[in-house]
Amino acid sequence: MEQTLLALLPEERPVYEGEDPSWAKISLSQNGDRAEAVTQMSYRGETGRGECTRNLAGTDYEKEGQRRRLLQMSFFKAARQAAHIDPPWGSLTGVRPDKVAVDALDRGETPEEARRTLEEDYFVSPRRARLAAETASVTRRVREDLRPGDIALYVGIPFCPSRCAYCSFVSSSVEKSFHLVEPYLAALNAEIASAGKLCRELGLRVRAFYMGGGTPTTLTAEQMDQLLTGLTDSFDFAACGEYTVEAGRPDTVTPSKLQVLKRHGITRVSVNPQTMEDRVLEAIGRRHTASQILSAMEQAAAAGFEHINMDLIAGLPEDDPEGFRRSLDTCLQLGADNITVHTLSLKKGSRITLEGLHIPSAEAVGEMLDYADPILRAAGYGPYYLYRQKYMSGSFENVGWCKPGSENLYNIYIMSELCSILSCGASGSTKMVGGLGRISRVFNLKYPAEYTARPGKILENQAAFAAFYQRLGNGPSSSAFGSEEFGN
Protein backbone atom coordinates (compact mmCIF):
# COMPACT_ATOMS: atom_id res chain seq x y z
CA MET A 1 0.00 0.00 0.00
CA GLU A 2 2.90 2.34 0.68
CA GLN A 3 4.23 1.80 -2.85
CA THR A 4 0.75 2.43 -4.25
CA LEU A 5 0.48 5.69 -2.32
CA LEU A 6 3.89 6.86 -3.52
CA ALA A 7 3.09 5.97 -7.12
CA LEU A 8 -0.35 7.59 -7.20
CA LEU A 9 0.43 10.61 -5.01
CA PRO A 10 4.17 11.14 -5.60
CA GLU A 11 4.33 14.41 -3.65
CA GLU A 12 2.88 12.79 -0.52
CA ARG A 13 4.69 10.74 2.12
CA PRO A 14 3.03 8.14 4.35
CA VAL A 15 2.31 9.05 7.97
CA TYR A 16 1.94 6.15 10.40
CA GLU A 17 1.40 7.87 13.74
CA GLY A 18 -0.61 10.82 14.95
CA GLU A 19 -3.50 12.50 13.22
CA ASP A 20 -3.59 13.90 9.71
CA PRO A 21 -6.52 15.48 7.85
CA SER A 22 -5.76 13.17 4.93
CA TRP A 23 -6.06 9.48 5.75
CA ALA A 24 -6.80 6.09 4.29
CA LYS A 25 -8.30 3.02 5.98
CA ILE A 26 -7.71 -0.24 4.13
CA SER A 27 -9.10 -3.69 4.87
CA LEU A 28 -8.69 -7.10 3.27
CA SER A 29 -11.03 -9.97 4.12
CA GLN A 30 -11.36 -13.48 2.79
CA ASN A 31 -14.10 -16.08 3.02
CA GLY A 32 -12.97 -19.33 1.44
CA ASP A 33 -11.49 -18.33 -1.89
CA ARG A 34 -13.54 -15.12 -2.09
CA ALA A 35 -11.48 -12.05 -1.17
CA GLU A 36 -12.54 -8.44 -0.77
CA ALA A 37 -10.48 -5.26 -0.38
CA VAL A 38 -12.00 -1.96 0.73
CA THR A 39 -10.29 1.43 0.96
CA GLN A 40 -11.93 4.49 2.51
CA MET A 41 -10.06 7.76 2.02
CA SER A 42 -10.22 11.39 3.03
CA TYR A 43 -7.93 13.68 1.06
CA ARG A 44 -7.85 17.46 1.49
CA GLY A 45 -11.51 17.57 2.39
CA GLU A 46 -12.71 15.13 -0.29
CA THR A 47 -13.72 11.53 0.34
CA GLY A 48 -13.55 8.38 -1.72
CA ARG A 49 -14.27 4.68 -1.42
CA GLY A 50 -12.95 1.78 -3.46
CA GLU A 51 -14.12 -1.84 -3.33
CA CYS A 52 -12.75 -4.86 -5.20
CA THR A 53 -13.66 -8.54 -4.93
CA ARG A 54 -12.59 -11.68 -6.74
CA ASN A 55 -12.33 -15.44 -6.40
CA LEU A 56 -8.71 -16.41 -5.78
CA ALA A 57 -7.28 -19.20 -7.91
CA GLY A 58 -3.99 -20.94 -8.59
CA THR A 59 -0.99 -21.54 -6.35
CA ASP A 60 -0.46 -19.82 -2.99
CA TYR A 61 2.10 -17.56 -4.73
CA GLU A 62 -0.45 -16.60 -7.40
CA LYS A 63 -3.18 -16.02 -4.82
CA GLU A 64 -0.92 -13.68 -2.88
CA GLY A 65 -0.40 -11.65 -6.05
CA GLN A 66 -4.18 -11.52 -6.57
CA ARG A 67 -4.69 -10.22 -3.01
CA ARG A 68 -2.06 -7.54 -3.57
CA ARG A 69 -3.83 -6.55 -6.77
CA LEU A 70 -7.15 -6.24 -4.94
CA LEU A 71 -5.62 -3.91 -2.36
CA GLN A 72 -3.93 -1.87 -5.05
CA MET A 73 -7.11 -1.43 -7.09
CA SER A 74 -9.26 -0.56 -4.07
CA PHE A 75 -6.78 2.16 -3.10
CA PHE A 76 -6.65 3.43 -6.69
CA LYS A 77 -10.43 3.71 -6.95
CA ALA A 78 -10.66 5.57 -3.65
CA ALA A 79 -7.81 7.92 -4.56
CA ARG A 80 -9.35 8.60 -7.95
CA GLN A 81 -12.51 9.83 -6.22
CA ALA A 82 -10.93 11.70 -3.32
CA ALA A 83 -7.85 13.20 -4.99
CA HIS A 84 -9.30 13.53 -8.50
CA ILE A 85 -6.19 11.93 -9.96
CA ASP A 86 -5.68 10.39 -13.36
CA PRO A 87 -2.04 9.22 -13.21
CA PRO A 88 -0.27 8.33 -16.47
CA TRP A 89 0.29 4.74 -15.36
CA GLY A 90 -3.15 4.29 -13.87
CA SER A 91 -3.20 1.81 -11.01
CA LEU A 92 0.17 0.28 -11.86
CA THR A 93 2.99 0.49 -9.33
CA GLY A 94 6.41 -1.11 -9.21
CA VAL A 95 9.53 -0.97 -11.32
CA ARG A 96 8.26 -2.81 -14.41
CA PRO A 97 5.00 -1.37 -15.76
CA ASP A 98 5.38 -3.38 -18.97
CA LYS A 99 5.28 -6.70 -17.10
CA VAL A 100 1.49 -6.76 -17.51
CA ALA A 101 1.97 -6.44 -21.26
CA VAL A 102 4.61 -9.19 -21.31
CA ASP A 103 2.22 -11.50 -19.46
CA ALA A 104 -0.57 -10.60 -21.88
CA LEU A 105 1.59 -11.35 -24.90
CA ASP A 106 2.68 -14.62 -23.31
CA ARG A 107 -0.99 -15.56 -22.99
CA GLY A 108 -1.35 -15.12 -26.73
CA GLU A 109 -2.79 -11.61 -26.85
CA THR A 110 -1.75 -9.34 -29.70
CA PRO A 111 0.11 -6.08 -28.90
CA GLU A 112 -3.12 -4.19 -29.54
CA GLU A 113 -4.99 -6.46 -27.12
CA ALA A 114 -2.24 -5.97 -24.53
CA ARG A 115 -2.64 -2.21 -24.92
CA ARG A 116 -6.37 -2.47 -24.36
CA THR A 117 -5.80 -4.60 -21.25
CA LEU A 118 -3.59 -1.89 -19.80
CA GLU A 119 -6.05 0.86 -20.65
CA GLU A 120 -9.27 -0.86 -19.59
CA ASP A 121 -8.17 -3.01 -16.63
CA TYR A 122 -5.39 -0.83 -15.22
CA PHE A 123 -6.50 2.67 -16.34
CA VAL A 124 -3.16 3.36 -18.07
CA SER A 125 -3.15 6.30 -20.47
CA PRO A 126 -3.13 5.36 -24.18
CA ARG A 127 0.39 6.68 -24.77
CA ARG A 128 1.85 4.81 -21.80
CA ALA A 129 -0.02 1.65 -22.77
CA ARG A 130 1.56 1.89 -26.21
CA LEU A 131 5.03 2.29 -24.65
CA ALA A 132 4.50 -0.76 -22.45
CA ALA A 133 3.26 -2.93 -25.32
CA GLU A 134 6.22 -1.93 -27.48
CA THR A 135 8.89 -2.59 -24.86
CA ALA A 136 7.16 -5.85 -23.91
CA SER A 137 7.48 -7.02 -27.50
CA VAL A 138 11.21 -6.26 -27.46
CA THR A 139 11.61 -8.09 -24.14
CA ARG A 140 9.99 -11.24 -25.52
CA ARG A 141 12.13 -11.15 -28.66
CA VAL A 142 15.34 -10.76 -26.65
CA ARG A 143 14.23 -13.47 -24.20
CA GLU A 144 13.92 -15.98 -27.04
CA ASP A 145 17.63 -15.64 -27.78
CA LEU A 146 18.71 -16.57 -24.25
CA ARG A 147 19.69 -20.11 -23.31
CA PRO A 148 20.05 -21.88 -19.96
CA GLY A 149 23.21 -20.74 -18.24
CA ASP A 150 23.34 -17.32 -19.92
CA ILE A 151 24.21 -14.42 -17.62
CA ALA A 152 25.28 -10.79 -17.80
CA LEU A 153 28.37 -9.39 -16.09
CA TYR A 154 28.54 -6.01 -14.33
CA VAL A 155 31.69 -4.33 -13.04
CA GLY A 156 31.36 -1.23 -10.86
CA ILE A 157 33.79 1.68 -10.57
CA PRO A 158 32.47 3.79 -7.66
CA PHE A 159 34.44 6.97 -8.37
CA CYS A 160 33.33 10.24 -9.99
CA PRO A 161 34.95 13.64 -10.60
CA SER A 162 32.23 15.14 -8.36
CA ARG A 163 28.85 14.12 -6.99
CA CYS A 164 25.78 15.19 -8.97
CA ALA A 165 22.93 16.82 -7.04
CA TYR A 166 20.42 14.14 -8.08
CA CYS A 167 22.66 11.18 -7.28
CA SER A 168 22.31 8.78 -4.38
CA PHE A 169 24.62 6.09 -5.76
CA VAL A 170 27.55 5.11 -3.61
CA SER A 171 30.40 6.87 -5.33
CA SER A 172 33.42 8.81 -4.13
CA SER A 173 34.95 11.95 -5.55
CA VAL A 174 38.35 11.05 -6.98
CA GLU A 175 39.71 14.32 -5.63
CA LYS A 176 38.88 13.25 -2.06
CA SER A 177 39.59 9.54 -2.38
CA PHE A 178 42.42 9.24 -4.89
CA HIS A 179 44.35 7.07 -2.44
CA LEU A 180 41.57 4.45 -2.58
CA VAL A 181 41.66 3.86 -6.32
CA GLU A 182 44.69 1.57 -6.55
CA PRO A 183 43.80 -0.69 -3.59
CA TYR A 184 40.23 -0.79 -4.87
CA LEU A 185 41.38 -1.95 -8.29
CA ALA A 186 43.60 -4.61 -6.69
CA ALA A 187 40.61 -5.99 -4.75
CA LEU A 188 38.40 -5.75 -7.83
CA ASN A 189 40.89 -7.65 -9.99
CA ALA A 190 41.01 -10.41 -7.37
CA GLU A 191 37.19 -10.62 -7.35
CA ILE A 192 37.10 -10.72 -11.14
CA ALA A 193 39.62 -13.56 -11.27
CA SER A 194 37.63 -15.54 -8.70
CA ALA A 195 34.30 -14.83 -10.43
CA GLY A 196 35.66 -15.87 -13.81
CA LYS A 197 36.88 -19.15 -12.39
CA LEU A 198 33.49 -19.74 -10.80
CA CYS A 199 31.63 -19.11 -14.07
CA ARG A 200 33.89 -21.52 -15.94
CA GLU A 201 33.27 -24.22 -13.33
CA LEU A 202 29.51 -23.68 -13.52
CA GLY A 203 29.53 -23.56 -17.31
CA LEU A 204 27.88 -20.11 -17.42
CA ARG A 205 28.11 -17.92 -20.51
CA VAL A 206 28.43 -14.14 -20.41
CA ARG A 207 26.02 -12.65 -22.97
CA ALA A 208 26.48 -8.96 -22.11
CA PHE A 209 29.17 -7.01 -20.27
CA TYR A 210 28.57 -3.62 -18.64
CA MET A 211 31.00 -1.44 -16.71
CA GLY A 212 29.30 1.34 -14.79
CA GLY A 213 29.70 3.37 -11.67
CA GLY A 214 30.31 6.02 -10.66
CA THR A 215 32.24 6.88 -13.77
CA PRO A 216 34.61 4.20 -15.08
CA THR A 217 36.52 6.74 -17.18
CA THR A 218 37.77 8.43 -14.01
CA LEU A 219 40.40 5.69 -14.21
CA THR A 220 43.56 6.46 -16.13
CA ALA A 221 44.15 4.84 -19.49
CA GLU A 222 46.73 2.56 -17.87
CA GLN A 223 44.38 1.52 -15.06
CA MET A 224 41.60 0.80 -17.54
CA ASP A 225 43.95 -1.23 -19.70
CA GLN A 226 45.01 -3.39 -16.74
CA LEU A 227 41.41 -3.88 -15.61
CA LEU A 228 40.13 -4.92 -19.03
CA THR A 229 43.12 -7.21 -19.52
CA GLY A 230 42.26 -8.95 -16.26
CA LEU A 231 38.65 -9.34 -17.38
CA THR A 232 39.51 -10.97 -20.70
CA ASP A 233 42.01 -13.23 -18.95
CA SER A 234 39.41 -14.33 -16.38
CA PHE A 235 36.19 -14.68 -18.40
CA ASP A 236 35.24 -16.48 -21.57
CA PHE A 237 33.50 -13.84 -23.68
CA ALA A 238 32.97 -16.06 -26.72
CA ALA A 239 29.16 -15.79 -26.40
CA CYS A 240 29.13 -12.11 -25.44
CA GLY A 241 27.24 -9.90 -27.88
CA GLU A 242 28.01 -6.47 -26.45
CA TYR A 243 30.62 -4.72 -24.32
CA THR A 244 29.52 -1.45 -22.73
CA VAL A 245 31.54 1.06 -20.71
CA GLU A 246 30.05 4.21 -19.24
CA ALA A 247 32.01 7.34 -20.14
CA GLY A 248 29.25 9.30 -18.52
CA ARG A 249 31.17 12.40 -17.53
CA PRO A 250 32.63 14.12 -20.59
CA ASP A 251 35.33 15.77 -18.49
CA THR A 252 36.82 12.29 -17.99
CA VAL A 253 36.92 11.35 -21.68
CA THR A 254 40.25 11.46 -23.51
CA PRO A 255 41.41 10.00 -26.84
CA SER A 256 43.89 7.72 -25.05
CA LYS A 257 41.17 6.21 -22.83
CA LEU A 258 38.89 5.67 -25.80
CA GLN A 259 41.72 3.98 -27.67
CA VAL A 260 42.18 1.57 -24.75
CA LEU A 261 38.47 0.75 -24.77
CA LYS A 262 38.46 0.24 -28.51
CA ARG A 263 41.54 -1.97 -28.38
CA HIS A 264 39.85 -4.23 -25.82
CA GLY A 265 36.79 -4.71 -28.01
CA ILE A 266 34.34 -2.37 -26.26
CA THR A 267 31.42 -1.96 -28.65
CA ARG A 268 29.38 0.67 -26.84
CA VAL A 269 30.17 3.76 -24.76
CA SER A 270 27.73 5.94 -22.86
CA VAL A 271 28.35 9.68 -22.85
CA ASN A 272 25.66 10.90 -20.47
CA PRO A 273 25.19 14.67 -20.42
CA GLN A 274 21.82 14.60 -18.55
CA THR A 275 21.37 18.11 -19.98
CA MET A 276 22.99 20.31 -22.61
CA GLU A 277 22.19 23.51 -20.71
CA ASP A 278 25.17 25.08 -18.95
CA ARG A 279 23.04 26.64 -16.21
CA VAL A 280 21.53 23.24 -15.39
CA LEU A 281 24.93 21.54 -15.44
CA GLU A 282 26.11 24.08 -12.88
CA ALA A 283 23.00 23.59 -10.74
CA ILE A 284 23.49 19.82 -10.53
CA GLY A 285 27.18 20.14 -9.62
CA ARG A 286 28.82 19.08 -12.84
CA ARG A 287 32.19 20.64 -13.52
CA HIS A 288 32.01 20.69 -17.27
CA THR A 289 30.19 22.63 -19.96
CA ALA A 290 27.97 21.63 -22.84
CA SER A 291 30.87 22.30 -25.21
CA GLN A 292 32.87 19.56 -23.47
CA ILE A 293 30.00 17.16 -24.13
CA LEU A 294 30.23 18.01 -27.82
CA SER A 295 33.98 17.36 -27.71
CA ALA A 296 33.53 13.99 -25.97
CA MET A 297 30.99 12.92 -28.58
CA GLU A 298 33.33 13.94 -31.39
CA GLN A 299 36.12 11.87 -29.82
CA ALA A 300 33.86 8.84 -29.35
CA ALA A 301 32.68 9.05 -32.96
CA ALA A 302 36.25 9.39 -34.21
CA ALA A 303 37.28 6.30 -32.21
CA GLY A 304 34.77 4.28 -34.24
CA PHE A 305 32.56 2.72 -31.56
CA GLU A 306 29.68 0.71 -32.96
CA HIS A 307 27.13 2.25 -30.59
CA ILE A 308 27.01 5.45 -28.51
CA ASN A 309 24.47 6.04 -25.75
CA MET A 310 23.37 9.40 -24.35
CA ASP A 311 21.16 9.99 -21.30
CA LEU A 312 18.96 12.96 -20.43
CA ILE A 313 16.96 13.65 -17.26
CA ALA A 314 13.64 15.47 -17.40
CA GLY A 315 13.02 17.59 -14.31
CA LEU A 316 16.51 18.71 -13.23
CA PRO A 317 16.97 21.84 -11.10
CA GLU A 318 16.92 25.08 -13.11
CA ASP A 319 15.68 23.30 -16.22
CA ASP A 320 12.45 24.06 -18.07
CA PRO A 321 10.62 22.56 -21.05
CA GLU A 322 12.43 24.83 -23.52
CA GLY A 323 15.85 23.89 -22.14
CA PHE A 324 14.98 20.19 -22.22
CA ARG A 325 13.86 20.50 -25.85
CA ARG A 326 17.15 22.12 -26.80
CA SER A 327 19.06 19.34 -25.01
CA LEU A 328 17.18 16.56 -26.77
CA ASP A 329 17.45 18.27 -30.16
CA THR A 330 21.23 18.53 -29.69
CA CYS A 331 21.52 14.84 -28.77
CA LEU A 332 19.65 13.94 -31.93
CA GLN A 333 21.96 16.13 -34.00
CA LEU A 334 25.00 14.42 -32.45
CA GLY A 335 23.87 11.08 -33.84
CA ALA A 336 23.75 8.85 -30.74
CA ASP A 337 21.88 5.69 -31.73
CA ASN A 338 20.65 5.14 -28.17
CA ILE A 339 19.04 7.92 -26.10
CA THR A 340 17.56 7.26 -22.67
CA VAL A 341 15.08 9.79 -21.33
CA HIS A 342 14.93 9.57 -17.54
CA THR A 343 12.49 11.30 -15.22
CA LEU A 344 14.06 12.84 -12.13
CA SER A 345 13.73 10.58 -9.11
CA LEU A 346 14.02 12.36 -5.77
CA LYS A 347 16.38 10.05 -3.88
CA LYS A 348 16.55 10.47 -0.12
CA GLY A 349 20.34 10.80 -0.07
CA SER A 350 20.61 13.24 -2.97
CA ARG A 351 21.58 16.89 -2.58
CA ILE A 352 18.34 17.94 -4.30
CA THR A 353 16.37 16.36 -1.46
CA LEU A 354 18.71 17.23 1.40
CA GLU A 355 19.05 20.89 0.38
CA GLY A 356 15.56 21.35 -1.00
CA LEU A 357 16.70 22.54 -4.42
CA HIS A 358 14.02 23.98 -6.68
CA ILE A 359 12.91 21.60 -9.41
CA PRO A 360 10.37 21.88 -12.25
CA SER A 361 6.75 21.01 -11.53
CA ALA A 362 5.20 17.72 -12.53
CA GLU A 363 3.33 19.59 -15.26
CA ALA A 364 6.60 20.93 -16.66
CA VAL A 365 8.14 17.46 -16.60
CA GLY A 366 5.08 16.18 -18.43
CA GLU A 367 5.69 18.79 -21.14
CA MET A 368 9.27 17.58 -21.51
CA LEU A 369 8.20 13.97 -21.94
CA ASP A 370 5.35 14.94 -24.25
CA TYR A 371 7.95 16.51 -26.52
CA ALA A 372 10.40 13.60 -26.33
CA ASP A 373 8.08 10.79 -27.44
CA PRO A 374 6.98 12.10 -30.86
CA ILE A 375 10.31 13.76 -31.74
CA LEU A 376 12.25 10.56 -31.07
CA ARG A 377 9.79 8.47 -33.08
CA ALA A 378 10.00 10.93 -35.96
CA ALA A 379 13.80 10.63 -35.90
CA GLY A 380 13.62 6.83 -36.28
CA TYR A 381 13.98 5.78 -32.63
CA GLY A 382 11.77 3.24 -30.90
CA PRO A 383 11.31 2.42 -27.18
CA TYR A 384 13.05 -0.77 -26.10
CA TYR A 385 13.17 -0.78 -22.30
CA LEU A 386 11.12 0.88 -19.62
CA TYR A 387 11.17 1.19 -15.85
CA ARG A 388 9.98 3.35 -12.98
CA GLN A 389 11.47 4.37 -9.63
CA LYS A 390 10.25 5.68 -6.30
CA TYR A 391 9.62 9.41 -5.86
CA MET A 392 9.60 10.17 -9.60
CA SER A 393 8.44 13.64 -10.65
CA GLY A 394 4.85 13.31 -11.84
CA SER A 395 4.97 9.53 -11.35
CA PHE A 396 6.25 9.17 -14.92
CA GLU A 397 8.90 6.73 -16.25
CA ASN A 398 12.36 6.15 -17.72
CA VAL A 399 12.47 5.00 -21.34
CA GLY A 400 15.37 3.76 -23.44
CA TRP A 401 15.05 4.75 -27.11
CA CYS A 402 17.22 3.41 -29.90
CA LYS A 403 17.61 3.08 -33.63
CA PRO A 404 16.57 -0.37 -34.96
CA GLY A 405 19.13 -3.04 -34.07
CA SER A 406 21.03 -0.95 -31.51
CA GLU A 407 19.31 -2.09 -28.31
CA ASN A 408 21.51 -2.29 -25.23
CA LEU A 409 20.88 -5.92 -24.23
CA TYR A 410 22.21 -5.46 -20.70
CA ASN A 411 19.50 -2.87 -19.99
CA ILE A 412 16.81 -5.28 -21.15
CA TYR A 413 18.27 -8.22 -19.24
CA ILE A 414 18.41 -6.38 -15.93
CA MET A 415 15.16 -4.42 -16.16
CA SER A 416 13.08 -7.33 -17.42
CA GLU A 417 14.88 -9.84 -15.16
CA LEU A 418 15.58 -12.20 -18.04
CA CYS A 419 18.79 -13.70 -16.68
CA SER A 420 21.12 -13.52 -13.71
CA ILE A 421 23.44 -10.53 -13.36
CA LEU A 422 26.80 -11.27 -11.75
CA SER A 423 28.16 -8.05 -10.21
CA CYS A 424 31.75 -7.33 -9.24
CA GLY A 425 32.87 -4.29 -7.29
CA ALA A 426 31.76 -2.11 -4.39
CA SER A 427 28.00 -1.66 -4.05
CA GLY A 428 27.45 -4.40 -6.62
CA SER A 429 24.19 -6.34 -6.47
CA THR A 430 24.27 -9.86 -7.89
CA LYS A 431 20.78 -10.77 -9.09
CA MET A 432 19.99 -14.47 -9.44
CA VAL A 433 16.95 -15.21 -11.60
CA GLY A 434 15.03 -18.39 -10.92
CA GLY A 435 11.69 -19.71 -12.10
CA LEU A 436 8.19 -18.29 -11.56
CA GLY A 437 9.49 -14.76 -11.09
CA ARG A 438 11.65 -15.63 -8.08
CA ILE A 439 14.66 -13.36 -7.66
CA SER A 440 17.49 -13.75 -5.15
CA ARG A 441 20.14 -11.12 -4.47
CA VAL A 442 23.43 -10.79 -2.68
CA PHE A 443 25.09 -7.43 -2.13
CA ASN A 444 28.73 -6.46 -2.05
CA LEU A 445 29.87 -3.98 0.57
CA LYS A 446 28.95 -0.43 -0.44
CA TYR A 447 32.01 1.70 0.13
CA PRO A 448 35.41 1.30 -1.54
CA ALA A 449 37.29 1.24 1.78
CA GLU A 450 34.97 -1.46 3.20
CA TYR A 451 35.09 -3.47 0.00
CA THR A 452 38.89 -3.38 -0.07
CA ALA A 453 39.25 -4.34 3.59
CA ARG A 454 36.87 -7.33 3.63
CA PRO A 455 37.57 -9.81 0.82
CA GLY A 456 35.75 -12.49 2.81
CA LYS A 457 32.42 -10.85 1.95
CA ILE A 458 33.18 -11.28 -1.75
CA LEU A 459 33.79 -14.98 -1.24
CA GLU A 460 30.52 -15.31 0.70
CA ASN A 461 28.58 -13.75 -2.17
CA GLN A 462 30.25 -15.94 -4.75
CA ALA A 463 29.49 -19.01 -2.66
CA ALA A 464 25.81 -17.97 -2.58
CA PHE A 465 25.88 -17.52 -6.37
CA ALA A 466 27.37 -21.00 -6.84
CA ALA A 467 24.89 -22.56 -4.42
CA PHE A 468 22.00 -20.99 -6.32
CA TYR A 469 23.03 -22.67 -9.56
CA GLN A 470 23.84 -25.93 -7.86
CA ARG A 471 20.33 -26.02 -6.37
CA LEU A 472 18.96 -25.68 -9.88
CA GLY A 473 20.60 -28.92 -10.88
CA ASN A 474 24.38 -29.09 -10.37
CA GLY A 475 25.20 -26.66 -13.14
CA PRO A 476 23.80 -25.59 -16.49
CA SER A 477 24.29 -29.00 -18.07
CA SER A 478 21.40 -30.31 -15.97
CA SER A 479 17.92 -30.42 -17.46
CA ALA A 480 16.73 -28.36 -14.49
CA PHE A 481 18.08 -25.27 -16.24
CA GLY A 482 15.61 -25.69 -19.05
CA SER A 483 12.68 -26.37 -16.77
CA GLU A 484 10.05 -24.22 -15.14
CA GLU A 485 12.31 -23.98 -12.10
CA PHE A 486 14.87 -22.00 -14.07
CA GLY A 487 12.26 -19.85 -15.71
CA ASN A 488 13.75 -19.12 -19.14
mmCIF file of N, CA and C in Angstrom, residues 11 41 53 60 81 129 138 149 158 166 168 220 222 293 319 356 367 402 453 460 470:
data_model
loop_
_atom_site.group_PDB
_atom_site.id
_atom_site.type_symbol
_atom_site.label_atom_id
_atom_site.label_comp_id
_atom_site.label_asym_id
_atom_site.label_seq_id
_atom_site.Cartn_x
_atom_site.Cartn_y
_atom_site.Cartn_z
ATOM 1 N N GLU A 11 3.872 13.305 -4.504
ATOM 2 C CA GLU A 11 4.328 14.406 -3.653
ATOM 3 C C GLU A 11 3.964 14.184 -2.190
ATOM 4 N N MET A 41 -11.100 6.744 2.055
ATOM 5 C CA MET A 41 -10.063 7.764 2.021
ATOM 6 C C MET A 41 -10.669 9.149 2.221
ATOM 7 N N THR A 53 -13.521 -7.147 -5.366
ATOM 8 C CA THR A 53 -13.664 -8.539 -4.933
ATOM 9 C C THR A 53 -13.276 -9.457 -6.074
ATOM 10 N N ASP A 60 -0.495 -20.796 -4.083
ATOM 11 C CA ASP A 60 -0.456 -19.816 -2.995
ATOM 12 C C ASP A 60 0.265 -18.540 -3.438
ATOM 13 N N GLN A 81 -11.371 9.019 -6.655
ATOM 14 C CA GLN A 81 -12.510 9.830 -6.218
ATOM 15 C C GLN A 81 -12.083 10.995 -5.337
ATOM 16 N N ALA A 129 0.313 3.031 -22.403
ATOM 17 C CA ALA A 129 -0.021 1.654 -22.771
ATOM 18 C C ALA A 129 0.717 1.253 -24.045
ATOM 19 N N VAL A 138 9.750 -6.151 -27.374
ATOM 20 C CA VAL A 138 11.214 -6.259 -27.457
ATOM 21 C C VAL A 138 11.725 -7.249 -26.420
ATOM 22 N N GLY A 149 21.822 -21.018 -18.592
ATOM 23 C CA GLY A 149 23.213 -20.744 -18.242
ATOM 24 C C GLY A 149 23.749 -19.430 -18.757
ATOM 25 N N PRO A 158 33.224 2.823 -8.468
ATOM 26 C CA PRO A 158 32.469 3.792 -7.664
ATOM 27 C C PRO A 158 33.213 5.105 -7.427
ATOM 28 N N TYR A 166 21.532 15.098 -8.062
ATOM 29 C CA TYR A 166 20.422 14.144 -8.084
ATOM 30 C C TYR A 166 20.844 12.751 -7.663
ATOM 31 N N SER A 168 22.228 9.427 -5.689
ATOM 32 C CA SER A 168 22.313 8.777 -4.375
ATOM 33 C C SER A 168 23.126 7.493 -4.462
ATOM 34 N N THR A 220 42.614 6.085 -15.086
ATOM 35 C CA THR A 220 43.564 6.461 -16.131
ATOM 36 C C THR A 220 43.514 5.429 -17.249
ATOM 37 N N GLU A 222 45.944 3.716 -18.304
ATOM 38 C CA GLU A 222 46.733 2.556 -17.870
ATOM 39 C C GLU A 222 45.922 1.666 -16.928
ATOM 40 N N ILE A 293 30.789 18.305 -23.700
ATOM 41 C CA ILE A 293 29.995 17.155 -24.132
ATOM 42 C C ILE A 293 30.136 16.975 -25.631
ATOM 43 N N ASP A 319 16.059 23.603 -14.848
ATOM 44 C CA ASP A 319 15.677 23.304 -16.217
ATOM 45 C C ASP A 319 14.216 23.705 -16.434
ATOM 46 N N GLY A 356 16.819 20.778 -0.544
ATOM 47 C CA GLY A 356 15.560 21.354 -0.996
ATOM 48 C C GLY A 356 15.690 22.210 -2.239
ATOM 49 N N GLU A 367 5.442 18.119 -19.856
ATOM 50 C CA GLU A 367 5.690 18.791 -21.138
ATOM 51 C C GLU A 367 6.971 18.274 -21.792
ATOM 52 N N CYS A 402 16.075 3.746 -29.069
ATOM 53 C CA CYS A 402 17.221 3.411 -29.904
ATOM 54 C C CYS A 402 16.812 3.287 -31.359
ATOM 55 N N ALA A 453 38.771 -3.785 2.322
ATOM 56 C CA ALA A 453 39.246 -4.344 3.591
ATOM 57 C C ALA A 453 38.652 -5.705 3.925
ATOM 58 N N GLU A 460 31.847 -14.899 0.243
ATOM 59 C CA GLU A 460 30.521 -15.311 0.698
ATOM 60 C C GLU A 460 29.487 -15.143 -0.425
ATOM 61 N N GLN A 470 23.781 -24.517 -8.203
ATOM 62 C CA GLN A 470 23.842 -25.932 -7.858
ATOM 63 C C GLN A 470 22.465 -26.453 -7.438
#
